[in-house]
Tab-separated table of N, CA, C and O and ligand atoms in Angstrom:
chain	number	residue	atom	x	y	z
A	17	MET	N	21.293	-184.535	-6.848
A	17	MET	CA	21.050	-183.083	-6.925
A	17	MET	C	21.862	-182.457	-8.051
A	17	MET	O	21.349	-181.685	-8.843
A	18	ASN	N	23.129	-182.837	-8.105
A	18	ASN	CA	23.988	-182.336	-9.171
A	18	ASN	C	23.479	-182.756	-10.544
A	18	ASN	O	23.543	-181.995	-11.503
A	19	LEU	N	23.000	-183.991	-10.612
A	19	LEU	CA	22.492	-184.537	-11.866
A	19	LEU	C	21.329	-183.693	-12.397
A	19	LEU	O	21.232	-183.424	-13.589
A	20	LEU	N	20.480	-183.255	-11.472
A	20	LEU	CA	19.317	-182.435	-11.863
A	20	LEU	C	19.779	-181.117	-12.477
A	20	LEU	O	19.235	-180.675	-13.496
A	21	ILE	N	20.794	-180.510	-11.872
A	21	ILE	CA	21.319	-179.231	-12.392
A	21	ILE	C	21.904	-179.431	-13.790
A	21	ILE	O	21.663	-178.628	-14.708
A	22	ILE	N	22.643	-180.521	-13.977
A	22	ILE	CA	23.235	-180.816	-15.286
A	22	ILE	C	22.137	-181.007	-16.334
A	22	ILE	O	22.212	-180.481	-17.444
A	23	ARG	N	21.109	-181.754	-15.941
A	23	ARG	CA	19.984	-181.976	-16.856
A	23	ARG	C	19.329	-180.650	-17.240
A	23	ARG	O	18.995	-180.425	-18.397
A	24	LEU	N	19.154	-179.803	-16.240
A	24	LEU	CA	18.543	-178.490	-16.496
A	24	LEU	C	19.417	-177.668	-17.446
A	24	LEU	O	18.910	-177.017	-18.357
A	25	LEU	N	20.723	-177.747	-17.216
A	25	LEU	CA	21.662	-177.002	-18.069
A	25	LEU	C	21.583	-177.508	-19.508
A	25	LEU	O	21.507	-176.712	-20.458
A	26	ILE	N	21.586	-178.847	-19.650
A	26	ILE	CA	21.516	-179.429	-20.994
A	26	ILE	C	20.212	-179.008	-21.677
A	26	ILE	O	20.195	-178.618	-22.845
A	27	PHE	N	19.122	-179.050	-20.918
A	27	PHE	CA	17.827	-178.664	-21.452
A	27	PHE	C	17.840	-177.206	-21.904
A	27	PHE	O	17.370	-176.863	-22.990
A	28	ALA	N	18.456	-176.350	-21.051
A	28	ALA	CA	18.526	-174.923	-21.356
A	28	ALA	C	19.334	-174.677	-22.632
A	28	ALA	O	18.945	-173.888	-23.502
A	29	VAL	N	20.462	-175.396	-22.740
A	29	VAL	CA	21.321	-175.241	-23.917
A	29	VAL	C	20.582	-175.700	-25.176
A	29	VAL	O	20.597	-175.015	-26.210
A	30	LEU	N	19.907	-176.838	-25.078
A	30	LEU	CA	19.167	-177.356	-26.229
A	30	LEU	C	18.046	-176.397	-26.626
A	30	LEU	O	17.809	-176.137	-27.801
A	31	PHE	N	17.360	-175.854	-25.612
A	31	PHE	CA	16.281	-174.909	-25.860
A	31	PHE	C	16.806	-173.666	-26.571
A	31	PHE	O	16.232	-173.197	-27.565
A	32	TYR	N	17.953	-173.180	-26.076
A	32	TYR	CA	18.567	-171.984	-26.660
A	32	TYR	C	18.998	-172.255	-28.106
A	32	TYR	O	18.755	-171.446	-29.006
A	33	ALA	N	19.617	-173.430	-28.317
A	33	ALA	CA	20.068	-173.795	-29.663
A	33	ALA	C	18.877	-173.900	-30.609
A	33	ALA	O	18.938	-173.466	-31.757
A	34	GLY	N	17.776	-174.462	-30.085
A	34	GLY	CA	16.574	-174.596	-30.894
A	34	GLY	C	16.032	-173.239	-31.308
A	34	GLY	O	15.681	-173.016	-32.476
A	35	LEU	N	15.997	-172.318	-30.351
A	35	LEU	CA	15.520	-170.964	-30.651
A	35	LEU	C	16.408	-170.292	-31.694
A	35	LEU	O	15.914	-169.654	-32.628
A	36	LYS	N	17.710	-170.458	-31.525
A	36	LYS	CA	18.680	-169.865	-32.456
A	36	LYS	C	18.441	-170.394	-33.876
A	36	LYS	O	18.371	-169.637	-34.840
A	37	LEU	N	18.318	-171.720	-33.956
A	37	LEU	CA	18.109	-172.349	-35.260
A	37	LEU	C	16.809	-171.864	-35.892
A	37	LEU	O	16.738	-171.584	-37.082
A	38	TYR	N	15.760	-171.745	-35.040
A	38	TYR	CA	14.469	-171.307	-35.542
A	38	TYR	C	14.548	-169.886	-36.097
A	38	TYR	O	14.028	-169.585	-37.172
A	39	SER	N	15.241	-168.998	-35.350
A	39	SER	CA	15.359	-167.604	-35.803
A	39	SER	C	16.190	-167.530	-37.089
A	39	SER	O	15.889	-166.747	-37.991
A	40	LEU	N	17.231	-168.371	-37.167
A	40	LEU	CA	18.039	-168.405	-38.389
A	40	LEU	C	17.185	-168.874	-39.571
A	40	LEU	O	17.247	-168.317	-40.669
A	41	TYR	N	16.355	-169.897	-39.318
A	41	TYR	CA	15.486	-170.431	-40.364
A	41	TYR	C	14.498	-169.368	-40.841
A	41	TYR	O	14.278	-169.184	-42.037
A	42	ARG	N	13.942	-168.630	-39.866
A	42	ARG	CA	12.988	-167.571	-40.226
A	42	ARG	C	13.663	-166.470	-41.037
A	42	ARG	O	13.110	-165.978	-42.011
A	43	GLN	N	14.892	-166.095	-40.611
A	43	GLN	CA	15.635	-165.067	-41.347
A	43	GLN	C	15.895	-165.521	-42.776
A	43	GLN	O	15.758	-164.756	-43.725
A	44	HIS	N	16.254	-166.799	-42.914
A	44	HIS	CA	16.530	-167.355	-44.241
A	44	HIS	C	15.283	-167.288	-45.113
A	44	HIS	O	15.321	-166.860	-46.255
A	45	LYS	N	14.148	-167.678	-44.511
A	45	LYS	CA	12.877	-167.639	-45.242
A	45	LYS	C	12.541	-166.220	-45.681
A	45	LYS	O	12.146	-165.980	-46.812
A	46	LEU	N	12.683	-165.271	-44.741
A	46	LEU	CA	12.352	-163.881	-45.024
A	46	LEU	C	13.248	-163.308	-46.108
A	46	LEU	O	12.783	-162.610	-46.998
A	47	SER	N	14.544	-163.615	-46.037
A	47	SER	CA	15.468	-163.069	-47.028
A	47	SER	C	15.165	-163.636	-48.409
A	47	SER	O	15.333	-162.970	-49.424
A	48	GLN	N	14.674	-164.892	-48.436
A	48	GLN	CA	14.300	-165.478	-49.728
A	48	GLN	C	13.075	-164.773	-50.302
A	48	GLN	O	12.996	-164.537	-51.491
A	49	GLN	N	12.122	-164.438	-49.399
A	49	GLN	CA	10.902	-163.785	-49.866
A	49	GLN	C	11.170	-162.353	-50.308
A	49	GLN	O	10.513	-161.856	-51.202
A	50	LYS	N	12.141	-161.707	-49.623
A	50	LYS	CA	12.404	-160.302	-49.918
A	50	LYS	C	13.090	-160.091	-51.263
A	50	LYS	O	13.058	-159.000	-51.798
A	51	GLN	N	13.729	-161.147	-51.780
A	51	GLN	CA	14.469	-160.988	-53.029
A	51	GLN	C	13.549	-160.528	-54.161
A	51	GLN	O	12.511	-161.133	-54.399
A	52	PRO	N	13.899	-159.458	-54.832
A	52	PRO	CA	13.068	-158.968	-55.926
A	52	PRO	C	13.121	-159.920	-57.123
A	52	PRO	O	14.104	-160.650	-57.289
A	53	PRO	N	12.086	-159.916	-57.932
A	53	PRO	CA	12.101	-160.783	-59.105
A	53	PRO	C	13.244	-160.428	-60.045
A	53	PRO	O	13.578	-159.252	-60.201
A	54	GLU	N	13.813	-161.425	-60.647
A	54	GLU	CA	14.969	-161.190	-61.511
A	54	GLU	C	14.604	-160.285	-62.689
A	54	GLU	O	13.607	-160.498	-63.370
A	55	ARG	N	15.435	-159.280	-62.894
A	55	ARG	CA	15.180	-158.336	-63.977
A	55	ARG	C	15.899	-158.822	-65.225
A	55	ARG	O	17.088	-159.123	-65.182
A	56	VAL	N	15.164	-158.889	-66.307
A	56	VAL	CA	15.773	-159.305	-67.558
A	56	VAL	C	16.429	-158.085	-68.188
A	56	VAL	O	15.760	-157.114	-68.528
A	57	GLU	N	17.740	-158.156	-68.303
A	57	GLU	CA	18.479	-157.001	-68.806
A	57	GLU	C	18.141	-156.715	-70.269
A	57	GLU	O	18.035	-157.621	-71.089
A	58	GLY	N	17.953	-155.447	-70.571
A	58	GLY	CA	17.734	-155.032	-71.948
A	58	GLY	C	16.321	-155.269	-72.449
A	58	GLY	O	16.050	-155.070	-73.617
A	59	SER	N	15.417	-155.690	-71.546
A	59	SER	CA	14.062	-155.977	-72.003
A	59	SER	C	13.167	-154.749	-71.939
A	59	SER	O	12.115	-154.724	-72.554
A	60	ALA	N	13.598	-153.722	-71.195
A	60	ALA	CA	12.778	-152.529	-71.050
A	60	ALA	C	12.700	-151.779	-72.382
A	60	ALA	O	13.693	-151.640	-73.090
A	61	MET	N	11.475	-151.308	-72.682
A	61	MET	CA	11.286	-150.572	-73.925
A	61	MET	C	11.273	-149.074	-73.622
A	61	MET	O	10.684	-148.628	-72.648
A	62	VAL	N	11.936	-148.310	-74.470
A	62	VAL	CA	11.932	-146.857	-74.328
A	62	VAL	C	11.405	-146.241	-75.622
A	62	VAL	O	11.463	-146.843	-76.685
A	63	ARG	N	10.893	-145.020	-75.502
A	63	ARG	CA	10.270	-144.362	-76.644
A	63	ARG	C	11.221	-143.334	-77.245
A	63	ARG	O	11.815	-142.532	-76.542
A	64	CYS	N	11.322	-143.347	-78.541
A	64	CYS	CA	12.141	-142.357	-79.234
A	64	CYS	C	11.482	-140.996	-79.100
A	64	CYS	O	10.300	-140.829	-79.392
A	65	ARG	N	12.247	-140.028	-78.662
A	65	ARG	CA	11.736	-138.676	-78.440
A	65	ARG	C	11.323	-138.023	-79.761
A	65	ARG	O	10.493	-137.114	-79.778
A	66	TRP	N	11.909	-138.475	-80.842
A	66	TRP	CA	11.665	-137.819	-82.127
A	66	TRP	C	10.497	-138.445	-82.893
A	66	TRP	O	9.617	-137.734	-83.369
A	67	CYS	N	10.474	-139.751	-83.009
A	67	CYS	CA	9.452	-140.390	-83.855
A	67	CYS	C	8.482	-141.267	-83.078
A	67	CYS	O	7.628	-141.910	-83.680
A	68	ASP	N	8.583	-141.329	-81.737
A	68	ASP	CA	7.682	-142.089	-80.870
A	68	ASP	C	7.732	-143.601	-81.088
A	68	ASP	O	6.837	-144.314	-80.666
A	69	VAL	N	8.752	-144.064	-81.760
A	69	VAL	CA	8.892	-145.507	-81.954
A	69	VAL	C	9.481	-146.125	-80.694
A	69	VAL	O	10.361	-145.534	-80.071
A	70	HIS	N	8.957	-147.300	-80.302
A	70	HIS	CA	9.468	-147.984	-79.116
A	70	HIS	C	10.613	-148.913	-79.495
A	70	HIS	O	10.469	-149.718	-80.410
A	71	VAL	N	11.719	-148.760	-78.790
A	71	VAL	CA	12.893	-149.584	-79.045
A	71	VAL	C	13.416	-150.150	-77.717
A	71	VAL	O	13.228	-149.534	-76.674
A	72	PRO	N	14.055	-151.327	-77.761
A	72	PRO	CA	14.649	-151.870	-76.533
A	72	PRO	C	15.715	-150.930	-75.984
A	72	PRO	O	16.459	-150.313	-76.751
A	73	GLU	N	15.755	-150.851	-74.654
A	73	GLU	CA	16.705	-149.954	-73.990
A	73	GLU	C	18.134	-150.224	-74.431
A	73	GLU	O	18.954	-149.307	-74.539
A	74	SER	N	18.433	-151.502	-74.678
A	74	SER	CA	19.804	-151.869	-75.039
A	74	SER	C	20.193	-151.337	-76.419
A	74	SER	O	21.369	-151.159	-76.709
A	75	GLU	N	19.178	-151.090	-77.286
A	75	GLU	CA	19.466	-150.615	-78.643
A	75	GLU	C	19.260	-149.111	-78.785
A	75	GLU	O	19.629	-148.520	-79.791
A	76	ALA	N	18.632	-148.492	-77.767
A	76	ALA	CA	18.322	-147.071	-77.868
A	76	ALA	C	19.544	-146.218	-77.524
A	76	ALA	O	20.469	-146.673	-76.862
A	77	LEU	N	19.518	-145.001	-78.016
A	77	LEU	CA	20.587	-144.042	-77.720
A	77	LEU	C	20.059	-143.026	-76.725
A	77	LEU	O	18.903	-142.615	-76.807
A	78	ARG	N	20.928	-142.621	-75.794
A	78	ARG	CA	20.490	-141.747	-74.723
A	78	ARG	C	21.156	-140.388	-74.825
A	78	ARG	O	22.325	-140.283	-75.154
A	79	PHE	N	20.362	-139.358	-74.549
A	79	PHE	CA	20.892	-137.997	-74.513
A	79	PHE	C	20.098	-137.194	-73.501
A	79	PHE	O	18.891	-136.980	-73.690
A	80	GLU	N	20.745	-136.771	-72.432
A	80	GLU	CA	20.110	-135.961	-71.384
A	80	GLU	C	18.795	-136.563	-70.918
A	80	GLU	O	17.745	-135.931	-70.978
A	81	GLU	N	18.815	-137.844	-70.485
A	81	GLU	CA	17.644	-138.554	-69.961
A	81	GLU	C	16.569	-138.790	-71.011
A	81	GLU	O	15.473	-139.203	-70.696
A	82	LYS	N	16.863	-138.497	-72.279
A	82	LYS	CA	15.902	-138.762	-73.342
A	82	LYS	C	16.442	-139.875	-74.222
A	82	LYS	O	17.640	-140.007	-74.395
A	83	TRP	N	15.492	-140.640	-74.796
A	83	TRP	CA	15.893	-141.791	-75.596
A	83	TRP	C	15.594	-141.565	-77.070
A	83	TRP	O	14.629	-140.885	-77.418
A	84	PHE	N	16.428	-142.174	-77.902
A	84	PHE	CA	16.262	-142.042	-79.347
A	84	PHE	C	16.506	-143.387	-80.010
A	84	PHE	O	17.316	-144.191	-79.541
A	85	CYS	N	15.791	-143.630	-81.130
A	85	CYS	CA	15.906	-144.909	-81.811
A	85	CYS	C	17.176	-144.967	-82.647
A	85	CYS	O	17.686	-146.048	-82.929
A	86	SER	N	17.686	-143.814	-83.061
A	86	SER	CA	18.893	-143.803	-83.892
A	86	SER	C	19.664	-142.512	-83.657
A	86	SER	O	19.127	-141.538	-83.120
A	87	SER	N	20.917	-142.511	-84.096
A	87	SER	CA	21.743	-141.320	-83.914
A	87	SER	C	21.213	-140.161	-84.754
A	87	SER	O	21.342	-139.003	-84.382
A	88	ALA	N	20.574	-140.496	-85.909
A	88	ALA	CA	20.013	-139.455	-86.765
A	88	ALA	C	18.925	-138.670	-86.028
A	88	ALA	O	18.904	-137.438	-86.072
A	89	HIS	N	18.044	-139.414	-85.349
A	89	HIS	CA	16.963	-138.753	-84.618
A	89	HIS	C	17.506	-137.977	-83.429
A	89	HIS	O	16.977	-136.924	-83.078
A	90	ARG	N	18.584	-138.513	-82.818
A	90	ARG	CA	19.191	-137.801	-81.706
A	90	ARG	C	19.779	-136.470	-82.194
A	90	ARG	O	19.576	-135.424	-81.584
A	91	GLU	N	20.468	-136.520	-83.332
A	91	GLU	CA	21.067	-135.292	-83.884
A	91	GLU	C	19.987	-134.278	-84.247
A	91	GLU	O	20.142	-133.077	-83.998
A	92	ARG	N	18.888	-134.781	-84.823
A	92	ARG	CA	17.806	-133.871	-85.211
A	92	ARG	C	17.196	-133.203	-83.985
A	92	ARG	O	16.847	-132.025	-84.006
A	93	TYR	N	17.047	-133.988	-82.905
A	93	TYR	CA	16.488	-133.432	-81.676
A	93	TYR	C	17.412	-132.366	-81.101
A	93	TYR	O	16.967	-131.279	-80.714
A	94	ILE	N	18.709	-132.662	-81.076
A	94	ILE	CA	19.691	-131.705	-80.547
A	94	ILE	C	19.679	-130.429	-81.383
A	94	ILE	O	19.706	-129.310	-80.864
A	95	GLN	N	19.600	-130.618	-82.713
A	95	GLN	CA	19.572	-129.472	-83.619
A	95	GLN	C	18.346	-128.604	-83.357
A	95	GLN	O	18.429	-127.369	-83.325
A	96	GLU	N	17.202	-129.284	-83.136
A	96	GLU	CA	15.966	-128.552	-82.882
A	96	GLU	C	16.060	-127.766	-81.569
A	96	GLU	O	15.605	-126.633	-81.493
A	97	GLN	N	16.646	-128.377	-80.556
A	97	GLN	CA	16.839	-127.692	-79.269
A	97	GLN	C	17.694	-126.444	-79.449
A	97	GLN	O	17.410	-125.411	-78.856
A	98	LYS	N	18.724	-126.574	-80.281
A	98	LYS	CA	19.621	-125.433	-80.542
A	98	LYS	C	18.876	-124.310	-81.249
A	98	LYS	O	19.030	-123.124	-80.931
A	99	ASP	N	18.036	-124.713	-82.234
A	99	ASP	CA	17.287	-123.718	-83.012
A	99	ASP	C	16.291	-122.981	-82.116
A	99	ASP	O	16.034	-121.791	-82.281
A	100	ARG	N	15.701	-123.754	-81.179
A	100	ARG	CA	14.690	-123.176	-80.303
A	100	ARG	C	15.315	-122.193	-79.306
A	100	ARG	O	14.740	-121.181	-78.984
A	101	ASP	N	16.466	-122.560	-78.816
A	101	ASP	CA	17.111	-121.756	-77.764
A	101	ASP	C	18.559	-121.463	-78.147
A	101	ASP	O	19.459	-122.138	-77.705
A	102	PRO	N	18.764	-120.440	-78.996
A	102	PRO	CA	20.143	-120.156	-79.411
A	102	PRO	C	20.918	-119.369	-78.362
A	102	PRO	O	20.783	-118.162	-78.253
A	103	SER	N	21.670	-120.077	-77.571
A	103	SER	CA	22.436	-119.406	-76.518
A	103	SER	C	23.808	-120.070	-76.364
A	103	SER	O	23.942	-121.216	-76.668
B	223	LIG	ZN1	13.224	-142.203	-83.858
């Protein structure tokens, strides 16, 4: 009688361990699938606000959420903004 209880306990433990392992395996699979594709840094192209030329984000200059291909174009844009709204 005691032997039967021990067997049942062992079976229960093995069953529980199996379920645990299965859930861990599923979580691992899901986390692998959820990973976003690797982003290549500096590959994004942005447009120069002044001359509409496309330049890599890493080489572009930024001013108030706007992108520029060179500091000259950035200065010209800033100057134009000043001329338009002198305040
Ligand atoms: Zn430009």
